[in-house]
């Protein structure tokens, strides 16, 4: 039976027959096609927070120069990525993409060659839709093959592929929720119930079972709609022909961007015309639980019910990303592919992507808005288990450093404290996040440089074991994260979210530390101390992280 959970009963907004299907390019599910480029999370520099759209060929070259002269390149920051703003408003002759001639008078190939001459790799941002997000320059929708060929010709090593302004086919629907539990009633009498993941139920397409603490059986069925993903309950017995109440317990994902007003699920009984359930979507957190009820007509005896979403915008986006990935595969040099701001990429993009953006754009705030550090952290924690070599969840860029004030009068004045910037860097490092700086490197002060070049912290992020980070404890304003390392040691991060200093204690056993007399190194102070007690205790300043390596 379902564990005690308060569920919000939503009114069924719309039940209609399934609309005629739209055509989509048939790109089948495929084994991994990506080159091996990211055994550890990639590191580099991105132009967006530094300059927005206001840069030139010379200013980009100066960033490349600074990556070398400051020691960033040698510390592992090897990718230089130009984000939005590198193209004019229209395509050039023969509908080919062109670089902005005013910003890049010598062309993109020449700039890529310059970046390569510095021992760096060169990357570009490109939208998957018809325009970029502010609709100022063209995207790749309908031009994937030609655009990929151009990127290959220019010598691009990294593509940050964004969903912006994608035009969906007629009659596509929003994404589907995950399925927790299904209950059939006649009046108040329960006739049948099943957890979605029960072994007798059938999954097709990319639909799969995932562990989920919030779901009643500890698991949910997800990826409904991907590659015709569906859940079928095959043997539901009722005593007579008639109408019955079907209670659907659903887990609503947070999609990463506020792109949907509704979620959509289709329910089919015994192969008859599907019913469309459309529910309001306004989720601040992933995996919010909801319940809705549908009236179904069933026949006496055994019935079969299928839950799916065969024409979802989510799956259409998946196909568009597959198109670009297959086109980039034709390069004779490997290209890193970053999947950016698409719904739930962790469900489907591992065969094609080296990293996947799973959040809205980060901004220079500790808390107070959707893109601030703590809200992004909270939504990112459920995705930590998806970490693996060549596949890295990306909570977006590092906020530390000087931002260009063009169009943003206060951008050059930091909004966070040194402790908060150090905390973000520590958390991103232990969580295996890609480490991309986005500041004007011509203004790299000693304090920021010492933070970004901390070899011990970078080593946690780049550890060859690539072990997933675990959130060991989350109580009040204190969170504790741990990650196993290749040499047998354990990285531990203590986060204090509160406005007051805190003292934290945790047993070694809870951290998975077996040594009876471990040694602890503080990776920010460099202090190493032996630990004689089986209890680890540390003091954490306000809005700060203490990051330790224990062996």
Short mmCIF file of N, CA and C in Angstrom, two decimals, residues 160-224:
data_model
loop_
_atom_site.label_atom_id
_atom_site.label_comp_id
_atom_site.label_asym_id
_atom_site.label_seq_id
_atom_site.Cartn_x
_atom_site.Cartn_y
_atom_site.Cartn_z
N UNK A 160 27.90 23.98 -27.50
CA UNK A 160 26.90 24.14 -26.45
C UNK A 160 25.56 24.34 -27.15
N UNK A 161 24.75 23.29 -27.17
CA UNK A 161 23.55 23.26 -28.01
C UNK A 161 22.32 23.57 -27.16
N UNK A 162 21.67 24.69 -27.46
CA UNK A 162 20.62 25.25 -26.62
C UNK A 162 19.26 25.06 -27.28
N UNK A 163 18.22 24.97 -26.48
CA UNK A 163 16.90 24.69 -27.02
C UNK A 163 16.21 25.92 -27.62
N UNK A 164 16.70 27.10 -27.44
CA UNK A 164 16.00 28.35 -27.70
C UNK A 164 15.11 28.35 -28.94
N UNK A 165 13.89 28.87 -28.78
CA UNK A 165 12.96 29.20 -29.88
C UNK A 165 12.75 28.03 -30.83
N UNK A 166 12.57 26.84 -30.27
CA UNK A 166 12.29 25.68 -31.11
C UNK A 166 10.82 25.69 -31.53
N UNK A 167 10.56 25.53 -32.81
CA UNK A 167 9.20 25.52 -33.34
C UNK A 167 8.72 24.08 -33.43
N UNK A 168 7.69 23.75 -32.65
CA UNK A 168 7.22 22.36 -32.58
C UNK A 168 6.20 22.08 -33.68
N UNK A 169 6.14 20.82 -34.06
CA UNK A 169 5.17 20.38 -35.06
C UNK A 169 3.75 20.53 -34.51
N UNK A 170 2.80 20.62 -35.42
CA UNK A 170 1.40 20.79 -35.03
C UNK A 170 0.94 19.62 -34.17
N UNK A 171 0.16 19.95 -33.14
CA UNK A 171 -0.50 18.98 -32.27
C UNK A 171 0.45 18.24 -31.32
N UNK A 172 1.71 18.68 -31.21
CA UNK A 172 2.55 18.09 -30.17
C UNK A 172 2.05 18.58 -28.81
N UNK A 173 2.36 17.81 -27.79
CA UNK A 173 1.89 18.10 -26.44
C UNK A 173 3.07 18.34 -25.52
N UNK A 174 2.79 18.90 -24.35
CA UNK A 174 3.85 19.09 -23.37
C UNK A 174 4.30 17.74 -22.82
N UNK A 175 5.35 17.75 -22.02
CA UNK A 175 5.90 16.50 -21.49
C UNK A 175 4.96 15.83 -20.49
N UNK A 176 5.21 14.55 -20.26
CA UNK A 176 4.38 13.75 -19.36
C UNK A 176 4.99 13.69 -17.96
N UNK A 177 4.16 13.52 -16.94
CA UNK A 177 4.71 13.29 -15.60
C UNK A 177 5.25 11.88 -15.46
N UNK A 178 5.99 11.64 -14.38
CA UNK A 178 6.37 10.28 -14.02
C UNK A 178 5.19 9.61 -13.32
N UNK A 179 5.18 8.28 -13.33
CA UNK A 179 4.07 7.52 -12.79
C UNK A 179 4.50 6.84 -11.48
N UNK A 180 3.74 7.09 -10.44
CA UNK A 180 4.05 6.54 -9.12
C UNK A 180 3.19 5.30 -8.83
N UNK A 181 1.86 5.46 -8.87
CA UNK A 181 0.97 4.40 -8.41
C UNK A 181 -0.35 4.53 -9.16
N UNK A 182 -1.04 3.40 -9.39
CA UNK A 182 -2.31 3.39 -10.10
C UNK A 182 -3.32 2.63 -9.24
N UNK A 183 -4.48 3.23 -9.02
CA UNK A 183 -5.53 2.61 -8.21
C UNK A 183 -6.84 2.68 -8.98
N UNK A 184 -7.59 1.56 -9.01
CA UNK A 184 -8.91 1.53 -9.65
C UNK A 184 -9.97 1.36 -8.57
N UNK A 185 -10.99 2.21 -8.64
CA UNK A 185 -12.06 2.19 -7.64
C UNK A 185 -13.43 2.09 -8.31
N UNK A 186 -14.37 1.53 -7.56
CA UNK A 186 -15.78 1.64 -7.89
C UNK A 186 -16.44 2.31 -6.69
N UNK A 187 -16.74 3.61 -6.86
CA UNK A 187 -17.15 4.39 -5.70
C UNK A 187 -15.97 4.53 -4.76
N UNK A 188 -16.18 4.16 -3.50
CA UNK A 188 -15.08 4.23 -2.52
C UNK A 188 -14.37 2.89 -2.35
N UNK A 189 -14.83 1.87 -3.09
CA UNK A 189 -14.24 0.52 -2.95
C UNK A 189 -13.05 0.36 -3.90
N UNK A 190 -11.91 0.04 -3.34
CA UNK A 190 -10.71 -0.17 -4.15
C UNK A 190 -10.74 -1.58 -4.72
N UNK A 191 -10.68 -1.68 -6.05
CA UNK A 191 -10.72 -2.98 -6.74
C UNK A 191 -9.35 -3.48 -7.15
N UNK A 192 -8.45 -2.53 -7.39
CA UNK A 192 -7.14 -2.91 -7.94
C UNK A 192 -6.15 -1.80 -7.63
N UNK A 193 -4.92 -2.17 -7.31
CA UNK A 193 -3.88 -1.17 -7.14
C UNK A 193 -2.54 -1.77 -7.51
N UNK A 194 -1.64 -0.94 -8.00
CA UNK A 194 -0.31 -1.40 -8.37
C UNK A 194 0.67 -0.24 -8.31
N UNK A 195 1.87 -0.55 -7.88
CA UNK A 195 2.96 0.40 -8.07
C UNK A 195 3.32 0.39 -9.55
N UNK A 196 3.66 1.52 -10.09
CA UNK A 196 3.96 1.59 -11.53
C UNK A 196 5.08 0.65 -11.93
N UNK A 197 6.04 0.45 -11.02
CA UNK A 197 7.22 -0.35 -11.37
C UNK A 197 7.02 -1.85 -11.14
N UNK A 198 5.83 -2.28 -10.76
CA UNK A 198 5.59 -3.70 -10.48
C UNK A 198 5.99 -4.56 -11.67
N UNK A 199 6.50 -5.76 -11.38
CA UNK A 199 7.11 -6.59 -12.43
C UNK A 199 6.11 -7.02 -13.49
N UNK A 200 4.83 -7.11 -13.13
CA UNK A 200 3.85 -7.56 -14.13
C UNK A 200 3.50 -6.47 -15.14
N UNK A 201 3.86 -5.22 -14.86
CA UNK A 201 3.57 -4.13 -15.78
C UNK A 201 4.62 -4.08 -16.89
N UNK A 202 4.24 -3.59 -18.05
CA UNK A 202 5.11 -3.61 -19.23
C UNK A 202 5.59 -2.20 -19.56
N UNK A 203 6.87 -2.07 -19.84
CA UNK A 203 7.46 -0.80 -20.26
C UNK A 203 7.94 -0.92 -21.69
N UNK A 204 7.72 0.12 -22.48
CA UNK A 204 8.20 0.16 -23.85
C UNK A 204 8.95 1.46 -24.10
N UNK A 205 9.63 1.52 -25.26
CA UNK A 205 10.41 2.71 -25.59
C UNK A 205 11.51 2.94 -24.58
N UNK A 206 11.73 4.20 -24.21
CA UNK A 206 12.76 4.53 -23.22
C UNK A 206 12.21 4.60 -21.81
N UNK A 207 10.93 4.29 -21.62
CA UNK A 207 10.34 4.29 -20.27
C UNK A 207 11.12 3.33 -19.38
N UNK A 208 11.36 3.73 -18.15
CA UNK A 208 12.16 2.89 -17.26
C UNK A 208 11.82 3.19 -15.81
N UNK A 209 12.25 2.29 -14.93
CA UNK A 209 12.05 2.44 -13.49
C UNK A 209 13.25 3.16 -12.91
N UNK A 210 12.97 4.14 -12.04
CA UNK A 210 14.04 4.86 -11.36
C UNK A 210 13.75 4.91 -9.87
N UNK A 211 14.80 4.81 -9.04
CA UNK A 211 14.59 4.99 -7.60
C UNK A 211 14.15 6.42 -7.31
N UNK A 212 13.19 6.57 -6.43
CA UNK A 212 12.66 7.89 -6.13
C UNK A 212 12.12 7.87 -4.70
N UNK A 213 12.76 8.55 -3.79
CA UNK A 213 12.33 8.53 -2.39
C UNK A 213 10.90 9.02 -2.22
N UNK A 214 10.50 9.97 -3.04
CA UNK A 214 9.16 10.55 -2.88
C UNK A 214 8.05 9.64 -3.37
N UNK A 215 8.37 8.63 -4.17
CA UNK A 215 7.34 7.74 -4.70
C UNK A 215 7.00 6.65 -3.68
N UNK A 216 5.78 6.16 -3.75
CA UNK A 216 5.26 5.32 -2.67
C UNK A 216 6.00 4.00 -2.51
N UNK A 217 6.46 3.42 -3.56
CA UNK A 217 7.21 2.17 -3.46
C UNK A 217 8.71 2.37 -3.50
N UNK A 218 9.14 3.63 -3.41
CA UNK A 218 10.56 3.93 -3.52
C UNK A 218 11.05 4.02 -4.95
N UNK A 219 10.12 3.85 -5.92
CA UNK A 219 10.48 3.92 -7.34
C UNK A 219 9.34 4.59 -8.11
N UNK A 220 9.68 5.16 -9.25
CA UNK A 220 8.70 5.67 -10.20
C UNK A 220 9.05 5.16 -11.59
N UNK A 221 8.08 5.21 -12.49
CA UNK A 221 8.34 4.96 -13.90
C UNK A 221 8.45 6.31 -14.60
N UNK A 222 9.56 6.51 -15.30
CA UNK A 222 9.84 7.79 -15.93
C UNK A 222 10.10 7.60 -17.42
N UNK A 223 10.36 8.71 -18.11
CA UNK A 223 10.61 8.74 -19.56
C UNK A 223 9.38 8.31 -20.36
N UNK A 224 8.20 8.56 -19.81
CA UNK A 224 6.97 8.32 -20.57
C UNK A 224 6.97 9.23 -21.79
#
